[in-house]
Short mmCIF file of C-alpha atoms in Angstrom, two decimals:
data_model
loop_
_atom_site.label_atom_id
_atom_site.label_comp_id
_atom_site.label_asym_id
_atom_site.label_seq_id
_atom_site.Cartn_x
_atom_site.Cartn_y
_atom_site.Cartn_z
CA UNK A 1 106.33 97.61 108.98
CA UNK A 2 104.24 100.21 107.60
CA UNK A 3 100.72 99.09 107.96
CA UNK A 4 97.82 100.15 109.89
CA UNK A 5 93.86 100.45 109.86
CA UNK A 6 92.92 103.61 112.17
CA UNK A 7 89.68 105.14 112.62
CA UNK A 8 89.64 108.99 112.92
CA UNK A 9 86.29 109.97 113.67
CA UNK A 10 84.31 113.11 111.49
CA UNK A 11 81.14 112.84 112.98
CA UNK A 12 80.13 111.60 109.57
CA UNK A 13 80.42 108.02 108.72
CA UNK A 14 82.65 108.52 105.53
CA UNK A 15 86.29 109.07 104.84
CA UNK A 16 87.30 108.25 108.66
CA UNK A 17 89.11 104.63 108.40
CA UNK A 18 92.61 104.79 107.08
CA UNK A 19 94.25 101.99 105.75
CA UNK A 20 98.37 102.79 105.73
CA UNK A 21 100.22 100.62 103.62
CA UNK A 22 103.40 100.63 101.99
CA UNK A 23 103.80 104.25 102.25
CA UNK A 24 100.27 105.36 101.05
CA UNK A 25 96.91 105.58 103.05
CA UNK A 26 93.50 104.75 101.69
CA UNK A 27 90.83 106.72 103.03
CA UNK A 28 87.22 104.26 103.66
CA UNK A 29 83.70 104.68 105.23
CA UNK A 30 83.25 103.47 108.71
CA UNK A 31 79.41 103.54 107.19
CA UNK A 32 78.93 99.50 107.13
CA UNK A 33 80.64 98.85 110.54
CA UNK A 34 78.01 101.51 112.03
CA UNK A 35 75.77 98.99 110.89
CA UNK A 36 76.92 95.99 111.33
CA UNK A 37 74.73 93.35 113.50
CA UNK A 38 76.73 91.32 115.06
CA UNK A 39 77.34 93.53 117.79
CA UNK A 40 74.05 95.35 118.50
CA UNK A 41 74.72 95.78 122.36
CA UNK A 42 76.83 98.62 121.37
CA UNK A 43 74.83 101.28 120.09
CA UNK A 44 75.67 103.00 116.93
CA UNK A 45 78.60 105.72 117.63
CA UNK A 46 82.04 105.76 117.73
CA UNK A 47 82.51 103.22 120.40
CA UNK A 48 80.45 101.10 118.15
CA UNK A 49 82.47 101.44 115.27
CA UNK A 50 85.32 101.15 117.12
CA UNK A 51 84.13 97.79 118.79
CA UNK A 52 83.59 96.40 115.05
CA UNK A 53 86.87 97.69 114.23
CA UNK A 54 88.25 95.78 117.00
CA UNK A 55 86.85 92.31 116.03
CA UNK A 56 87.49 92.58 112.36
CA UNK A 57 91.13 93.34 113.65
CA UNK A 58 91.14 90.09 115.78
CA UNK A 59 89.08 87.89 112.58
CA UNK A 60 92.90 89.27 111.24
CA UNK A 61 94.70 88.16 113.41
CA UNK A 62 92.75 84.89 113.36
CA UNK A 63 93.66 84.57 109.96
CA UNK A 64 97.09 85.38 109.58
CA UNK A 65 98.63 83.16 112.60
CA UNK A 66 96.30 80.41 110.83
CA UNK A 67 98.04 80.48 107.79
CA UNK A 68 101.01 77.90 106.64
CA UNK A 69 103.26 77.96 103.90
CA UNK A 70 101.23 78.60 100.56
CA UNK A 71 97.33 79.06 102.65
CA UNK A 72 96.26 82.54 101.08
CA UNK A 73 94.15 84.77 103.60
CA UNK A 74 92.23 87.48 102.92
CA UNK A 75 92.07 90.95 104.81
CA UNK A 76 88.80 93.28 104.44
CA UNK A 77 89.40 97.03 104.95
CA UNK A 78 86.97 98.74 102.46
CA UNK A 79 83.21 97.85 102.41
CA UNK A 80 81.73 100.17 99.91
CA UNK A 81 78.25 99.24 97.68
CA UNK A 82 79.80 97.62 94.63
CA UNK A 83 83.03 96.16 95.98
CA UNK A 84 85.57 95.65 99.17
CA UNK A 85 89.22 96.31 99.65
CA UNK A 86 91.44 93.89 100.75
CA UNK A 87 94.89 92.82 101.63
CA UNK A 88 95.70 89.25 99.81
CA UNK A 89 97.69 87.48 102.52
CA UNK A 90 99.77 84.29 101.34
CA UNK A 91 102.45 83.36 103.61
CA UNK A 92 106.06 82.02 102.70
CA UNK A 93 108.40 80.05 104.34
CA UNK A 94 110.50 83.60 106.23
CA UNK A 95 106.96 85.27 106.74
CA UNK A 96 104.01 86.28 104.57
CA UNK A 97 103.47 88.82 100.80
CA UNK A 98 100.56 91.06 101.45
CA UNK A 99 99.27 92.46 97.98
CA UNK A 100 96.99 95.39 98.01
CA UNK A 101 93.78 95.24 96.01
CA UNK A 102 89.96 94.57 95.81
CA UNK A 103 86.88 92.48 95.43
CA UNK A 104 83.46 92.71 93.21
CA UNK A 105 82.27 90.96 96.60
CA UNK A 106 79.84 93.84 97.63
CA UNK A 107 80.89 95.85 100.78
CA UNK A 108 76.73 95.03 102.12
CA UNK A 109 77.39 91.40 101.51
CA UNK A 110 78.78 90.12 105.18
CA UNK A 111 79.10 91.76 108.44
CA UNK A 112 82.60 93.09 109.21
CA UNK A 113 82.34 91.30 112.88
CA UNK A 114 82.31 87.88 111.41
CA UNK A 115 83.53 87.92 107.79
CA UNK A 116 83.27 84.06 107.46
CA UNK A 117 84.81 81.97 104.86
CA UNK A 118 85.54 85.29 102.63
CA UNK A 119 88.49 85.46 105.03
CA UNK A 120 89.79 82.23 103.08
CA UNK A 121 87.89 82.45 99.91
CA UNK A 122 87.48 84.95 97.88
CA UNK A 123 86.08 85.52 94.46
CA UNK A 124 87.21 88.55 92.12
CA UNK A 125 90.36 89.76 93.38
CA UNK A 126 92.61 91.97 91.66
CA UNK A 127 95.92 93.15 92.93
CA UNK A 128 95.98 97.31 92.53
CA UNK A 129 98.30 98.40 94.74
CA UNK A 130 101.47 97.24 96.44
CA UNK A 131 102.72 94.02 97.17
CA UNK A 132 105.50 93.71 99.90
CA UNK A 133 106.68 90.67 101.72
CA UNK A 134 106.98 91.03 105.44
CA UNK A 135 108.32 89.10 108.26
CA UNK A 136 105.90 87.06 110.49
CA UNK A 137 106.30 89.10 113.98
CA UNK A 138 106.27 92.54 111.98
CA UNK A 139 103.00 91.83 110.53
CA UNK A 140 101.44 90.84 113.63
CA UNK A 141 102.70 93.91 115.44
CA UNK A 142 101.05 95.91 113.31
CA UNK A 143 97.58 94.13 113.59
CA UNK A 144 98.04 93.96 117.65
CA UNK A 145 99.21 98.12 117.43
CA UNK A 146 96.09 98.71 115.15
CA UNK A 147 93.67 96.89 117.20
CA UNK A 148 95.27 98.45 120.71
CA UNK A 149 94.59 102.24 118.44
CA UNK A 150 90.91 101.06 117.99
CA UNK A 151 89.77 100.44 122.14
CA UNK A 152 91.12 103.49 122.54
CA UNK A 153 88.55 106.82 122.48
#
């Protein structure tokens, strides 16, 4: 399954998450993770990024093996000022249809290290990308691979 969300750090903030899906990447800021805090043990570098990365990763994970028949989760991956990305996650009887898209819910608005009930409820989405259906054990592979790519340095 082609999906991932990778941090590749710049030394800047911006443009260094990657969201691979479907055959296309998105680039995002790392910018609202820096500052996330619900995690303020951590500093505010890479390995704090990456630690935010990490739980929002496992608040997936959370989500997705949560979900029966029909439940529709929600997956952030952009925070920006004036909206969020997500992946729409509504699983199906042989696995689950992810459909790319976004939010008018403002990036600032919750902490990426506990997203809260935007996980299962979200206002304003629109689908603007790709929508693919995907096997159960494929999609959480590629949650488990991303989150083992964001402990490492």
């Amino acid at each position: 399954m082609d999906l991932s969300l990778s941090f590749q750090d710049n030394q800047t903030g911006h443009k260094d998450l990657v969201l691979r899906f479907a055959g296309q990447e998105r680039i995002c800021d790392s910018y609202y993770l820096v500052i996330d805090d619900g995690l303020p043990s951590v500093g505010e570098d890479e390995r704090k990024i990456r630690a935010v990365l990490l739980r929002l990763l496992e608040q997936w994970l959370e989500v997705v093996q949560g979900l029966k028949a029909g439940e529709i989760g929600y997956l952030p991956y952009d925070l920006s000022d004036q909206y969020s990305g997500w992946l729409r996650c509504t699983a199906t009887p042989d696995g689950y249809t992810l459909a790319q898209g976004w939010s008018t819910v403002e990036g600032w608005s919750f902490p990426p290290s506990d997203v809260g009930d935007l996980l299962h409820h979200l206002e304003g989405f629109r689908v603007d990308g790709p929508v693919l259906e995907v096997a159960r054990d494929d999609l959480l592979s590629a949650i488990r691979a991303s989150a083992s790519l964001a402990r490492q340095p």
